[in-house]
Every structure is written in C-alpha cells, then in structure tokens.
Coordinates of C-alpha atoms and ligand atoms in Angstrom, one line a residue:
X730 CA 12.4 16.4 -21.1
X731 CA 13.4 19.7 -19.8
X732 CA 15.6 19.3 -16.7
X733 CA 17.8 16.2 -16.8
X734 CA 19.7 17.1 -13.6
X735 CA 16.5 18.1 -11.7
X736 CA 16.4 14.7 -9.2
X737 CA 20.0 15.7 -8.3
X738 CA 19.5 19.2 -7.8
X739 CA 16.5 19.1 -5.6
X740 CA 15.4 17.0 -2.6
X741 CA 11.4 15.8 -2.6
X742 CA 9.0 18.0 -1.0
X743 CA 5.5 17.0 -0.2
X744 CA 2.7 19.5 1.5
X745 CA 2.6 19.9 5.2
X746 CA -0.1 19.6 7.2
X747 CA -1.7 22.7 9.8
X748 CA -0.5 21.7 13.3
X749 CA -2.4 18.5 15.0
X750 CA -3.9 21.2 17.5
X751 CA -5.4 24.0 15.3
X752 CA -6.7 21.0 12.4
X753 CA -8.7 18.8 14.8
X754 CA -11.0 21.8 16.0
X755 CA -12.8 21.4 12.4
X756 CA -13.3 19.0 9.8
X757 CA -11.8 20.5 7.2
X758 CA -8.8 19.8 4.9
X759 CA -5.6 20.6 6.6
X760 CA -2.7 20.3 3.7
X761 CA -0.6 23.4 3.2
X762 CA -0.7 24.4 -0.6
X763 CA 2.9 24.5 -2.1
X764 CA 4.3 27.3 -4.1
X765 CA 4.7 26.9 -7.9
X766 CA 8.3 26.8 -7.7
X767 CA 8.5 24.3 -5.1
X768 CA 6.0 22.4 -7.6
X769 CA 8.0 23.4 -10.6
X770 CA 11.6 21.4 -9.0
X771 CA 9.6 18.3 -7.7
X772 CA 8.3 18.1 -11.7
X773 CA 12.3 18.3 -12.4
X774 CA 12.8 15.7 -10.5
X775 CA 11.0 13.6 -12.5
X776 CA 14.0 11.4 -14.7
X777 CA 11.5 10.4 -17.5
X778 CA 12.4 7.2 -17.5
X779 CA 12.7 5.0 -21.1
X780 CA 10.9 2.6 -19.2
X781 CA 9.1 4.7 -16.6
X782 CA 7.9 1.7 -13.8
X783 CA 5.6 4.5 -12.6
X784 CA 3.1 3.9 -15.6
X785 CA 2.2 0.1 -14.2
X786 CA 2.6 1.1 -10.7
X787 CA -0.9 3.3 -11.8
X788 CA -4.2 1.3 -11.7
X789 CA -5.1 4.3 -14.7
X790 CA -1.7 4.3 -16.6
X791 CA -1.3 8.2 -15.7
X792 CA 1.2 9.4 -18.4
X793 CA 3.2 10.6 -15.2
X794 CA 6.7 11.9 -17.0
X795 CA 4.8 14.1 -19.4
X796 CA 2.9 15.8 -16.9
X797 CA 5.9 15.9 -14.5
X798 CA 7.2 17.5 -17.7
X799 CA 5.3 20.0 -18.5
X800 CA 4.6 21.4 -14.9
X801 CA 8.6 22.1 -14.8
X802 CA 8.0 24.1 -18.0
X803 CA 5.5 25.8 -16.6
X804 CA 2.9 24.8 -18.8
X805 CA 0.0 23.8 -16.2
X806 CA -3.0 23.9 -18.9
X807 CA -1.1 21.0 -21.2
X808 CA -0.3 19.1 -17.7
X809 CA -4.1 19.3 -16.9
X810 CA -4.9 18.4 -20.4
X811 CA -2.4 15.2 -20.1
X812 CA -3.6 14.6 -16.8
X813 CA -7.3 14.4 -17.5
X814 CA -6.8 12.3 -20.4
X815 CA -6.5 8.9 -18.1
X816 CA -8.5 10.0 -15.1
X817 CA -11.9 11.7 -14.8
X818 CA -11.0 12.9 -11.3
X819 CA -7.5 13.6 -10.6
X820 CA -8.7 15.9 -7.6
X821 CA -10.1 12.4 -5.9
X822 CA -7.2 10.5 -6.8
X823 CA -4.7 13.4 -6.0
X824 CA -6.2 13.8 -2.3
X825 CA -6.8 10.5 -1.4
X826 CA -5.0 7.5 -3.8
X827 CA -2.1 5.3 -1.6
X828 CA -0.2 6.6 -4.7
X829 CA 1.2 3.2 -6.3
X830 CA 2.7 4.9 -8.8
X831 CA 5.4 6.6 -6.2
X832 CA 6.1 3.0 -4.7
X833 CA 7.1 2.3 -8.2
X834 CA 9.1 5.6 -9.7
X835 CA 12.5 4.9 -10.3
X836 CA 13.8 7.3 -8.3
X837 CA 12.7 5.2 -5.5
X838 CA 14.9 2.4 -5.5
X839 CA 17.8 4.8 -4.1
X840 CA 16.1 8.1 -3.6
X841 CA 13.3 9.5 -2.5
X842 CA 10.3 9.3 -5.9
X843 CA 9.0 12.0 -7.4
X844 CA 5.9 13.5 -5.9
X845 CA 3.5 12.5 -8.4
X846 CA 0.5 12.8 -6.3
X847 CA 1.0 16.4 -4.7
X848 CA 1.6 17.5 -8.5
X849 CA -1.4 15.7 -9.4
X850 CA -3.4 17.3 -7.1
X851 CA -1.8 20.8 -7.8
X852 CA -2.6 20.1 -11.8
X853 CA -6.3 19.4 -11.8
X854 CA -6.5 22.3 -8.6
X855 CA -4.7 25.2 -11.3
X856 CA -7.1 24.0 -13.8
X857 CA -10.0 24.6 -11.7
X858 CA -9.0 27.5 -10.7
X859 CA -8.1 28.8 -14.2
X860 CA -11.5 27.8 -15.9
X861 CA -10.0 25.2 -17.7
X862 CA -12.1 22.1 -16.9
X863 CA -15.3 22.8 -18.3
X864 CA -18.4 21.0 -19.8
X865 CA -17.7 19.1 -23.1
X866 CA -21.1 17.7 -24.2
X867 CA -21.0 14.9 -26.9
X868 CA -21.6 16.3 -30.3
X869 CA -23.9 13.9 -31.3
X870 CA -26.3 11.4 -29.7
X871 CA -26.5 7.5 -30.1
X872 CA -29.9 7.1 -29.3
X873 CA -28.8 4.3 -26.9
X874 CA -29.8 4.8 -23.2
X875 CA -27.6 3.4 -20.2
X876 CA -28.2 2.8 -16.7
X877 CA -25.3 3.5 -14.0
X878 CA -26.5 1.8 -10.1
X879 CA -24.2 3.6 -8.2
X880 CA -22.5 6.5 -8.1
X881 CA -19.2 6.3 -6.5
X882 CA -16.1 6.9 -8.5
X883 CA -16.4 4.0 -10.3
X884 CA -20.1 4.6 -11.4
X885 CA -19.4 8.5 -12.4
X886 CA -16.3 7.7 -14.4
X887 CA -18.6 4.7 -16.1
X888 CA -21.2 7.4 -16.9
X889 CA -18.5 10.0 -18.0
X890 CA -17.0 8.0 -20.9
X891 CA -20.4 6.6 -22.0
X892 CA -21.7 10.0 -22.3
X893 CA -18.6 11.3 -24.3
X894 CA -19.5 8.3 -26.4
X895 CA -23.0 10.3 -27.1
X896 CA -25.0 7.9 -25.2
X897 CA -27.8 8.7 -22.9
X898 CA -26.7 7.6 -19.5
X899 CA -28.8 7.5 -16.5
X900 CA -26.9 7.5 -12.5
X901 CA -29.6 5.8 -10.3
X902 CA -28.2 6.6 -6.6
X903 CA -30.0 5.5 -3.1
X904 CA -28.6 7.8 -0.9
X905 CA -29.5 11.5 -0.8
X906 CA -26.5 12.7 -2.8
X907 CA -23.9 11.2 -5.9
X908 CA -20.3 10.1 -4.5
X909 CA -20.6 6.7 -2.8
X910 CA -17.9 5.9 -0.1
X911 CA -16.0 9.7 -1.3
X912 CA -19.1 11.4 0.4
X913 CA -20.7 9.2 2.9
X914 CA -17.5 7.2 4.0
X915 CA -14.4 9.8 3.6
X916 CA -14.6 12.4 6.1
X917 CA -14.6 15.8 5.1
X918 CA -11.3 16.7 6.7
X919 CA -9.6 14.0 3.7
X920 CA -12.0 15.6 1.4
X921 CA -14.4 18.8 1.6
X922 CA -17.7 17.5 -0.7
X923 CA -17.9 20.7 -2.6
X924 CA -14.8 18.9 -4.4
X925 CA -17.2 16.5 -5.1
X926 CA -20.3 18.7 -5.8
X927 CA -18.0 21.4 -8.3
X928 CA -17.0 18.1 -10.6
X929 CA -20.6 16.6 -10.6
X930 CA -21.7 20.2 -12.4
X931 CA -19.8 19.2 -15.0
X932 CA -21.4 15.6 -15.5
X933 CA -24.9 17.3 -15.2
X934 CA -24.1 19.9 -17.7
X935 CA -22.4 17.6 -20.0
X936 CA -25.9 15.8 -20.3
X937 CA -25.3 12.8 -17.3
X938 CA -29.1 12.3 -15.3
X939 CA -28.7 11.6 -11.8
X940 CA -31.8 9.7 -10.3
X941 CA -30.9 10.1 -6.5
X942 CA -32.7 8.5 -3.5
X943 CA -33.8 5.3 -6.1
X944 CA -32.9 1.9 -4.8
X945 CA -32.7 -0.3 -7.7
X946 CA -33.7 -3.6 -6.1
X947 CA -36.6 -2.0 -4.1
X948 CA -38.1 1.3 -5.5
X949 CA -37.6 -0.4 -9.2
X950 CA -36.7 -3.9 -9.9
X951 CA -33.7 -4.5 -12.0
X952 CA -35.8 -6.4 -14.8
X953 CA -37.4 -3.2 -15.2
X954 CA -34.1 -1.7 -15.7
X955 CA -32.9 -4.2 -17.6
X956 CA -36.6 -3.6 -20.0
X957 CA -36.4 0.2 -20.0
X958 CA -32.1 0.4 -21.0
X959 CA -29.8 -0.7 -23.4
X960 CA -27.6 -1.7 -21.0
X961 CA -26.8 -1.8 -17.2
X962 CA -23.6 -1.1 -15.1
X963 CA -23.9 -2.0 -12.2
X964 CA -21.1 0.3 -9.8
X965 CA -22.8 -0.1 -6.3
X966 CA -19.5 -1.0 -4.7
X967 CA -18.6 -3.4 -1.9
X968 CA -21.2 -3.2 0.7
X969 CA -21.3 -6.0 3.1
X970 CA -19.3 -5.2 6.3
X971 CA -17.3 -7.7 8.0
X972 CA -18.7 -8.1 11.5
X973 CA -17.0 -9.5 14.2
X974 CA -19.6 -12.4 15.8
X975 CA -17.7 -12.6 19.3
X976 CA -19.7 -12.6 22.9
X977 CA -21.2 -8.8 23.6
X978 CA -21.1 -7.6 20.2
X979 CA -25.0 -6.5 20.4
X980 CA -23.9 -4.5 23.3
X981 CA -25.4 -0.6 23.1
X982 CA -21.7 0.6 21.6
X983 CA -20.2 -1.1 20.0
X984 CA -20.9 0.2 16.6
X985 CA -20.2 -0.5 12.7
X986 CA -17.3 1.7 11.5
X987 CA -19.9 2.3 8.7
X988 CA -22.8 3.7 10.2
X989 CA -20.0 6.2 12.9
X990 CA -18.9 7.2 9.9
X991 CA -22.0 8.4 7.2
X992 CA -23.7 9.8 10.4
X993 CA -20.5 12.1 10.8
X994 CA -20.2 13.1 6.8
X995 CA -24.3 13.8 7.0
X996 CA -24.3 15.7 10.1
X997 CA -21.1 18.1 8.7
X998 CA -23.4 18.3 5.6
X999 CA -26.0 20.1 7.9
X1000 CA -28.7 17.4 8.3
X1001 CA -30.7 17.5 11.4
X1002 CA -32.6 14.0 11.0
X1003 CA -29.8 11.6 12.0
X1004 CA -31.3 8.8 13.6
X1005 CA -29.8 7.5 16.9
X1006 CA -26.9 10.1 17.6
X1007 CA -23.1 7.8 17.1
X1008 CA -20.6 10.1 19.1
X1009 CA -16.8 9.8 21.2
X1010 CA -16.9 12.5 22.7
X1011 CA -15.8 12.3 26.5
X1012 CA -15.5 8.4 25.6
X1013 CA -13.0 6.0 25.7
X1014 CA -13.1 4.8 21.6
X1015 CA -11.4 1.6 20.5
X1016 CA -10.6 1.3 16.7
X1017 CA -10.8 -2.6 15.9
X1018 CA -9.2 -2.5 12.2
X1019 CA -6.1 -0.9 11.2
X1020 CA -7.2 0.5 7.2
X1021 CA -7.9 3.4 6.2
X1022 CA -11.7 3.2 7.5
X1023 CA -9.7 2.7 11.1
X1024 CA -7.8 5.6 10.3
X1025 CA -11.2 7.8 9.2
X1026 CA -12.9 6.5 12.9
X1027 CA -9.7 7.8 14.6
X1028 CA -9.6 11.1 12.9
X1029 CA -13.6 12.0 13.6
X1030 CA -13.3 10.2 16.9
X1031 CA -10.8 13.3 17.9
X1032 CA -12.8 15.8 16.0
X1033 CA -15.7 14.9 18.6
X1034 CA -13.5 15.1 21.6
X1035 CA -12.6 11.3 22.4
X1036 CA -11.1 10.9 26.4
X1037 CA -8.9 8.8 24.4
X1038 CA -8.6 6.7 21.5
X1039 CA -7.0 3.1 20.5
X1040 CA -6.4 1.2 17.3
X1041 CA -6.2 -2.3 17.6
X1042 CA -4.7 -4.8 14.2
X1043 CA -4.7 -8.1 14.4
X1044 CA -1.8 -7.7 11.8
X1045 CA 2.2 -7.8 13.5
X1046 CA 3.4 -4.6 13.0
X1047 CA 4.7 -3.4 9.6
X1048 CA 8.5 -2.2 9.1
X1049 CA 8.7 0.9 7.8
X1050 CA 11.3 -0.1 5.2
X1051 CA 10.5 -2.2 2.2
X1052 CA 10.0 -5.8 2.7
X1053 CA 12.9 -7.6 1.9
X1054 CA 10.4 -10.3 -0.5
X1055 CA 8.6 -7.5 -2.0
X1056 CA 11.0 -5.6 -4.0
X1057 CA 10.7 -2.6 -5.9
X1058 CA 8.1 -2.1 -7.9
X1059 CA 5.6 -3.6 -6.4
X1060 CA 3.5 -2.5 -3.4
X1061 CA 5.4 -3.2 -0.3
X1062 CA 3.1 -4.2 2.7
X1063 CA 5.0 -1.2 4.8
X1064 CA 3.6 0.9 8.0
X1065 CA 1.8 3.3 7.1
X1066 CA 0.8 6.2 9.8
X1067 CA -1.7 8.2 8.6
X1068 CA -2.5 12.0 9.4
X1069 CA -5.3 10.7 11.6
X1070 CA -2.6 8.4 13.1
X1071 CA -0.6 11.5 14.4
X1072 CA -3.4 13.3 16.0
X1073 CA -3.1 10.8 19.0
X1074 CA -4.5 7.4 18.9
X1075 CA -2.4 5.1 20.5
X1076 CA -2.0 1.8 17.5
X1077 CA -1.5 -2.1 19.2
X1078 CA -0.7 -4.7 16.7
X1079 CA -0.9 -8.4 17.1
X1080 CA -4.0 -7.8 19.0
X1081 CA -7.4 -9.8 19.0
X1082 CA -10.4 -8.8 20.8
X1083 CA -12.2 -11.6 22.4
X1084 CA -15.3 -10.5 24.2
X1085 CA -16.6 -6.6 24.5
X1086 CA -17.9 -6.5 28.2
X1087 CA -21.2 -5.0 29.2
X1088 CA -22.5 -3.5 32.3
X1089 CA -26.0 -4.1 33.4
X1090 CA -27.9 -1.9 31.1
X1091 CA -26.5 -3.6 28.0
X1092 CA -23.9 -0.8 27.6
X1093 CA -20.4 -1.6 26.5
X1094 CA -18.0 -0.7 29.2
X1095 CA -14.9 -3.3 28.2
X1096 CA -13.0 -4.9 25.8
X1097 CA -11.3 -8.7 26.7
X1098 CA -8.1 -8.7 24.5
X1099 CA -5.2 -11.2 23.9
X1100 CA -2.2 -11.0 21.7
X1101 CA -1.7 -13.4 19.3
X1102 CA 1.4 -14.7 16.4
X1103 CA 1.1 -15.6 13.4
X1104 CA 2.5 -19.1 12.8
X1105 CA 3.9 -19.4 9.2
X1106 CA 2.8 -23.0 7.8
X1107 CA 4.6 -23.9 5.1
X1108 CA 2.2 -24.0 1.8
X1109 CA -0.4 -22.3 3.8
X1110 CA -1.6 -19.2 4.9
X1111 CA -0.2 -17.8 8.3
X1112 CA -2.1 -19.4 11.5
X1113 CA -3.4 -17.3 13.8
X1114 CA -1.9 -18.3 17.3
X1115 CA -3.3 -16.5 20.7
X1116 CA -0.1 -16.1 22.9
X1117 CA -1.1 -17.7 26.6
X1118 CA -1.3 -15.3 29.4
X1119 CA -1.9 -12.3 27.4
X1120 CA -5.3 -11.7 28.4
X1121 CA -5.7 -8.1 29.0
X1122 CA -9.3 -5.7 29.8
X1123 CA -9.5 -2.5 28.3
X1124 CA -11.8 0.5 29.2
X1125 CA -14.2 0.9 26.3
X1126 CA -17.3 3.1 25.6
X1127 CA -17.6 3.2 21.7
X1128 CA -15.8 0.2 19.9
X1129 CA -15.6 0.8 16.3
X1130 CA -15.7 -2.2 13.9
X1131 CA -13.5 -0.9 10.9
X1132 CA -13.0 -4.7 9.5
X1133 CA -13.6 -4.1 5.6
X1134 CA -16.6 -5.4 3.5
X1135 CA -16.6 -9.0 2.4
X1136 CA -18.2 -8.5 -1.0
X1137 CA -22.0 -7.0 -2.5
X1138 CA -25.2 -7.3 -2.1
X1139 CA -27.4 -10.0 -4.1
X1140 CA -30.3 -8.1 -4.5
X1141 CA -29.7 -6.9 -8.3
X1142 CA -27.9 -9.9 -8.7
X1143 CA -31.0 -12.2 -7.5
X1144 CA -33.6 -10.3 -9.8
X1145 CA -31.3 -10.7 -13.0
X1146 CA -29.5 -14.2 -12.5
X1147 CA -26.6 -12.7 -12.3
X1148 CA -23.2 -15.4 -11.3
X1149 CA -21.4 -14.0 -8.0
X1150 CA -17.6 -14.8 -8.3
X1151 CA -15.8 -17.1 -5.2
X1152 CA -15.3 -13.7 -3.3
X1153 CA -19.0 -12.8 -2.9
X1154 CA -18.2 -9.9 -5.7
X1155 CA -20.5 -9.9 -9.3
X1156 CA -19.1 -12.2 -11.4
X1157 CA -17.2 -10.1 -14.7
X1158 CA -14.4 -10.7 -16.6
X1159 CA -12.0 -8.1 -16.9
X1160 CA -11.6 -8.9 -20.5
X1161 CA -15.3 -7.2 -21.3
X1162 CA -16.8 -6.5 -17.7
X1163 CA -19.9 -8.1 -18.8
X1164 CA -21.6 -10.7 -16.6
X1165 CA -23.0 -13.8 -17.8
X1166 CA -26.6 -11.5 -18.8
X1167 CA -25.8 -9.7 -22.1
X1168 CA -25.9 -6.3 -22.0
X1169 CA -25.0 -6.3 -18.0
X1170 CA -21.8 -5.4 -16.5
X1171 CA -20.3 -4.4 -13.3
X1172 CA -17.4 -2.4 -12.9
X1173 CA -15.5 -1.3 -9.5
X1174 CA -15.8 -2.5 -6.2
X1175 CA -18.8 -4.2 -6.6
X1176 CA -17.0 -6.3 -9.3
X1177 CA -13.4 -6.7 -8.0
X1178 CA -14.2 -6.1 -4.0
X1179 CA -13.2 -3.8 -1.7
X1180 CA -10.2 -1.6 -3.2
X1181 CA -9.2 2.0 -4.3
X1182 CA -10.7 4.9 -5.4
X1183 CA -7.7 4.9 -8.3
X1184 CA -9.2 1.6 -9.2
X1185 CA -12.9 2.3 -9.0
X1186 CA -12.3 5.2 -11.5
X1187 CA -9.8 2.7 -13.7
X1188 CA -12.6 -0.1 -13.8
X1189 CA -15.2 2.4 -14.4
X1190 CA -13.0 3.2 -17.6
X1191 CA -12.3 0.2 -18.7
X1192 CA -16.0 -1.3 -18.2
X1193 CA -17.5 1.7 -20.2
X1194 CA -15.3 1.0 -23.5
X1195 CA -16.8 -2.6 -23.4
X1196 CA -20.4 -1.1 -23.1
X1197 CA -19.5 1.2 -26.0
X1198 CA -18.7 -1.2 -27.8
X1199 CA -21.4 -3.8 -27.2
X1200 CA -23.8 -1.6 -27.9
X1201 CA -22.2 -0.2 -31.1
X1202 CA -19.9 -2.7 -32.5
X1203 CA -16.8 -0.6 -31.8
X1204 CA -15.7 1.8 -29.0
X1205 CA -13.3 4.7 -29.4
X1206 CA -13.1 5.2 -25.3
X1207 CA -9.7 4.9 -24.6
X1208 CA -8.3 1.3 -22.5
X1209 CA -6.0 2.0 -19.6
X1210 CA -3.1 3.8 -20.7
X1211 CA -4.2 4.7 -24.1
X1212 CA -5.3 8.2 -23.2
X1213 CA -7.8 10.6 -24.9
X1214 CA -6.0 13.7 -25.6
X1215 CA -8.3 15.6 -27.6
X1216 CA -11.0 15.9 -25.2
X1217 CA -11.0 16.7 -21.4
Ligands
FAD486 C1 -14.1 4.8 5.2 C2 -13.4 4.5 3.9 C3 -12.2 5.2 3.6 C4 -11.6 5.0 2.4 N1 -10.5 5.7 2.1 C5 -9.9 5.6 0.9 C6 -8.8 6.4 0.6 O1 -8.3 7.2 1.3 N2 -8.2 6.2 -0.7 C7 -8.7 5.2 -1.5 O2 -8.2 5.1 -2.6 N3 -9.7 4.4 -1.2 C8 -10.3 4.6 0.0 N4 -11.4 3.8 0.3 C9 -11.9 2.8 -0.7 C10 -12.8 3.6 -1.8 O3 -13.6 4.5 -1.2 C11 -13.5 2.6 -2.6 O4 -12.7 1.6 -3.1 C12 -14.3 3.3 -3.7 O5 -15.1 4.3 -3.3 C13 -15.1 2.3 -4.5 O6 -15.8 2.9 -5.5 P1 -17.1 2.3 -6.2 O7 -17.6 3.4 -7.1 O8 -16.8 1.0 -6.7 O9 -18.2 2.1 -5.0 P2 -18.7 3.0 -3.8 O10 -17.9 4.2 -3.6 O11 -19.0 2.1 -2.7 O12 -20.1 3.5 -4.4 C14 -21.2 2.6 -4.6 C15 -22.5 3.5 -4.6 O13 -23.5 2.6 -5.1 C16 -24.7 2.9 -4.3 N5 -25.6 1.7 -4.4 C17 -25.3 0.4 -4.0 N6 -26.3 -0.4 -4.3 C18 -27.3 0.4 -4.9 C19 -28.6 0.1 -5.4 N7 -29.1 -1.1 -5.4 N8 -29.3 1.1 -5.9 C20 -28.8 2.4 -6.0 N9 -27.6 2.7 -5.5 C21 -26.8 1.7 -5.0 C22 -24.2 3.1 -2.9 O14 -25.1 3.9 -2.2 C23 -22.9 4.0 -3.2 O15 -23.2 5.3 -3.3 C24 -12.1 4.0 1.5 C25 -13.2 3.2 1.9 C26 -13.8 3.5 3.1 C27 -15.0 2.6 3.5
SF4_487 S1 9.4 6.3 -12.7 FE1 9.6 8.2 -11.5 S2 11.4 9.2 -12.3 FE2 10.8 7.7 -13.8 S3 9.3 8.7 -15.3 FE3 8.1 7.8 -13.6 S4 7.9 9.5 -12.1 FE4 9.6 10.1 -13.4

C-alpha cells in the first residue's frame, strides 16, 4: 500500500456536475472530469483494509484496494488491468451503479468512504483513452455454439466470458440495437450510447455475433434454439411493468414510464418513425414511482420543457442518515436525491393516487390523491393505511407510471417448459444457473428480478462459468471475486 496516511490527509472528492441551467438544455452527460491528482489522493484514501468490507459490499467482488492502489501510484494501465479482471464494463458500472461497495468501505463508518466509483469510472475512461482495452480473441475454438436472448448487461457479459472460453456465442436481440434497459431505458444524459456502441466493437471483433431485431419466441421458436445450440442463456431481463389498475388509468396520458422513456432514448438516437409522439413539454407531468425510472421520467420530463413536474412515493420519506436497524455494512434504505431530483421536481412521499381524472375527450386532466401511513404489524409486513381527510386533486396532463416490473415474460419459458420461480422470475439456482431443461440457463434480471446493472453484469459472470463448464466438464472463467488477471 503506498500512502497509509492518505484518508487523513485528504477529504473525499466526488465530480461535480455542470450547473442545473446550462445541463438540462441537452441530453448529454453533465459530470465534470476530475484532475489526476485530485484522483491520485481520493486512491490514497483508500486504508486497504485486512478485511476490506468493500469486496462484499460489490455484487462483482471488485478488488477495490488494489486498484485504489495503484491509481495513487500512478500506475493507471495495472488499475485498468485489475479493474477489468471482475467486470466487463466498468464504464456502465462506474456511471451508473448505486455503488454498494462505498455503503460498505470502512472509511465509512466514521468518515466519508473512499470514492471507488468516480475512480472506477476514471480507470476504464484512461484506458480507453490510452488504447489499452482492445480486442482479445480466444486462441482457440471449442466447436460449441451458444445462444445469448438478450443483450443487456447481463447478456453481453454472459457472451463475453463464453467467448474467452473459445466458444461460439450467438446475441439474439429484438430491438433495433444491443444494450437492453442501458440504451432504451437510461437516458442519454446518465449515459451517451456511443459508451455503449465503442465497447460492443470490442465484442464484435473479439468474434461475439449479434442477431438484432430477432424475437426469440416469435421470429424463431425457442425449440429451434434449443435444436440449433449447445446451450441457451436466456438474459432478456425483467420485462413486465407494474401497472396501476385504479379508475381512469386508460385515460389519453397517462402513460407507462417505459414506453416515455425508449421513445426519448430512440428519438435522441435520430429516429424519425416513433409511433404516437410521448412528450411534457408545456405540461403538468406527475411521476408516480420514486426509483430510479422516476428519477429518468423527471430528468427527460425537464429536458422537454415540463410547466412543472411532481414525484409522488407511496414510501414515508427516507432519513438521510443511516438507519438506525441497518448498520454498516449493509445497504441502508437512505434518501437518495438524484441529479434529476435537483433539476426541479417537487418529491411527495406517503402519497397514493386514487383515481386520474378525465375531461370529456378521454384526456387526463387530474390526479385524486390521499396520504396514507404505514401501520407496522407485528410479524407482518407494514399495512398500508389512507389517512382520512387527505383527499387532495392535482393538475395533471402526463402521469408517468414508474412502478418497477413484476417479473419476465413466459413466452420462451412456455415453448421450453421451463419452471418460473414464486416471483414470476425463470426459475435457476444460483449454484449453476441452469433451469430445470439441461443445457438452459438464465442469468440477470430475467432470473433474479428487477435489480442492478452491477448485478446483471455479476450474474452474467457467474452463469457463463456454469455453461463453460456444462458443456466442457470444467470451466476456467473466473467466480465472483476470483478474477482473471491475465486477460482483459
Ligand atoms: C429506467 C431505468 C433506469 C435504471 N437505472 C439504473 C441505474 O442507474 N443503475 C443501475 O444499476 N440499474 C439501473 N436500472 C436497472 C438496470 O438497468 C437493470 O437491472 C439491468 O439493465 C438488467 O440487465 P439485464 O441484462 O438482466 O436485462 P435488460 O437490460 O432488461 O436487457 C434485456 C434485453 O433482452 C431483450 N429481450 C427480452 N426478451 C427477448 C426475446 N424474447 N428475444 C430477444 N430479445 C429479448 C430485451 O429487448 C432487452 O434488450 C434501471 C432500470 C430502468 C428501467
Ligand atoms: S473498505 Fe474502503 S478503505 Fe477499506 S479497502 Fe475497501 S475502499 Fe479501501
């Protein structure tokens, strides 16, 4: 370790963002790049911990100290080298992860943690930059072919370590472009696609096929899959959306969260043939659902030029303090304001909406609210109580459903016999991904539910060392935290 009074020394420094004003004009990414000194005291900071709570706070097992490490000693190639050897894509994870790793740093208990994800991000953005991350073809092939369904983070890191593994991997995709939720959910002002579109380069020259605008299911049946591969991974994420079944909710405006969102990321993509056109501007938006999606809807919702906009959680608010009965390290349920949350949405908690209101047209106009409390039950989950006299009508034009996905689709599952688990998700095990058809997996969201991008890319990993080795006997892929520093 090469600073040991580094957390003393220096106080933690994150990047800024461009002012609310100038940032919301686009839809770009706003964060201010830190200088490499600035970058060089946050790695000093790190206290490489003999037990460093950071490595289980990390869905991937990042080997945080030694990169920390080695960015203090200036020595960016190695970090990106260390970096890359537990995640494929430390510039998705280093833009856009929650960053459980920092809830559990050391540091943290008394101090500010370590910036782990800023130095992520500035690691895998050097290497880029340098020519560093570059194709690395397998040197020899298997002869074993494998089908990816999906090609979110989960699905690309999936067909990633299968391909290093030499086998033949296919990426069948049914929208337009590879990236899943990071290019048709995320807005480009979290992340520009071309982040997206440099890495999958890589993949393609390193051998990966991607099949795009296939729906397995419908343009090929998963039997034939299933006849034509070795084996199948099934990524396709969590793709159900919650709705919210109340009186109005067919009303012209009131609009999935979803379909607001894709239509946004297409249109910034520069395509013309959008369907019905989804847009806030010059309207009053409410935000039903206070998650990230909520947060996206707020951000693009002030990108179009909202009159005004409103988030509504049915959730009490959060303190902004650690929970007194979740202690460090685990992942406090805290309040969390988001970048989108600062460019002027207006957030209600302990709010439910009760009826959206129409005018005679079947247009939205209204929003019936009350306020409710959560009545703690002993042995039981929390009751939801409305609060009498709380009634309250808001002025509405676009209400946004941003209530999460309650689990996958069948289709696939239907056509193979494959088990769904109790949460509508495709029945795995986390001990060999595979479902209960041999040679079938699923990995990611589409196997554990709605989740993280940090854990899409994780499962991915994991689920493609138990294909390796189903179809070979034995798999050299590295397990979460093993690492696999020989090859990025
Ligand atoms: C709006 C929004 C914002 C988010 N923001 C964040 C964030 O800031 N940080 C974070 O960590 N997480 C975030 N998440 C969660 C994160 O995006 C997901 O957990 C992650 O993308 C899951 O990855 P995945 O690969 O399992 O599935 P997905 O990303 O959902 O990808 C699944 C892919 O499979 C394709 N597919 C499905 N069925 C088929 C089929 N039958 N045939 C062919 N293709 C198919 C889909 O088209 C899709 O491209 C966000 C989610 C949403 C909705
Ligand atoms: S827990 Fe924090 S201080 Fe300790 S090794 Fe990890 S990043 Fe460094």
């Amino acid at each position: 370790m090469g600073k040991t009074t580094g957390f003393l020394e220096f106080d933690r420094k994150v990047e800024s963002y461009a002012p609310v004003e100038e940032r919301v004009k686009n839809y770009k990414e706003f964060t201010q790049p830190m200088d490499k000194k600035d970058l060089k005291e946050q790695g000093a900071r790190c206290m490489d911990c003999g037990i460093p709570f950071c490595h289980s706070g990390c869905p991937l097992g990042n080997l945080i100290p030694d990169f920390n490490d080695a960015v203090y000693l200036g020595k960016w190639e190695k970090a990106s080298e260390i970096l890359h050897s537990t995640n494929n894509f430390p510039e998705f994870t280093g833009r856009l992860c929650p960053a459980p790793c920092e809830e559990a740093c050391v540091l943290g208990i008394n101090e500010d943690p370590v910036s782990i994800e800023n130095i992520e991000k500035n690691i895998v953005e050097t290497a880029f930059k340098k020519g560093w991350i570059t194709s690395r073809p397998p040197v020899s092939r298997t002869g074993k072919k494998v089908a990816v369904v999906g090609s979110g983070p989960s699905g690309l890191a999936t067909a990633q370590q299968l391909n290093r593994a030499g086998h033949e991997v296919t990426v069948f995709e049914r929208d337009e472009k590879p990236g899943g939720l990071l290019r048709y959910g995320i807005p480009d002002f979290k992340m520009e696609k071309h982040i997206i579109d440099r890495r999958l380069e890589i993949l393609k020259e390193e051998g990966i096929v991607f099949k795009c605008g296939v729906h397995v299911g419908k343009d090929i049946k998963a039997e034939e899959l299933k006849e034509a591969f070795d084996a199948i991974v099934l990524t396709g994420g969590a793709t159900v959306r919650r709705n919210l079944p109340i009186e109005g909710s067919d009303l012209k405006g009131v609009v999935q969260a979803m379909d607001f969102l894709s239509q946004n990321n297409r249109r910034v993509d520069g395509i013309k043939q959008l369907g019905e056109e989804i847009k806030a501007t010059d309207k009053h938006v409410i935000v039903i659902g206070g998650g990230d999606t909520g947060s996206d809807c707020i951000g693009t919702s002030i990108r179009h030029g909202a009159l005004s906009v409103s988030n509504f959680e049915i959730m009490p608010m959060a303190t902004k303090e650690r929970p007194k009965d979740q202690p460090w390290p685990f992942w406090p349920m805290r309040l969390r304001t988001s970048s989108s949350h600062k460019e002027g949405a207006e957030r209600f908690f302990s709010i439910s909406t009760k009826k959206f209101i129409g005018d005679n047209n079947g247009n939205l106009k209204g929003l019936l609210t009350t306020e409710v409390e959560w009545i703690k039950v002993p042995g039981q989950r929390p009751q939801l109580k409305e609060v009498e006299g709380t009634e309250k009508e808001w002025k509405c034009d676009l209400a946004l459903l941003a209530l999460g996905f309650t689990g996958s689709e069948t289709t696939i599952a239907d056509q193979l016999g494959l088990e769904m688990d109790a949460r509508s998700n495709i029945k795995a095990s986390e001990e060999n991904y595979q479902t209960n058809v041999p040679g079938v997996f699923a990995a990611g969201d589409q196997r554990r539910g709605q989740s993280l991008i940090v854990w899409a890319i994780s499962e991915g990993r994991q689920a493609a060392h138990h294909v390796d080795k189903y179809l070979m006997g034995e798999s050299y892929l590295p397990l979460k935290g093993e690492g696999d520093l020989p090859r990025i």
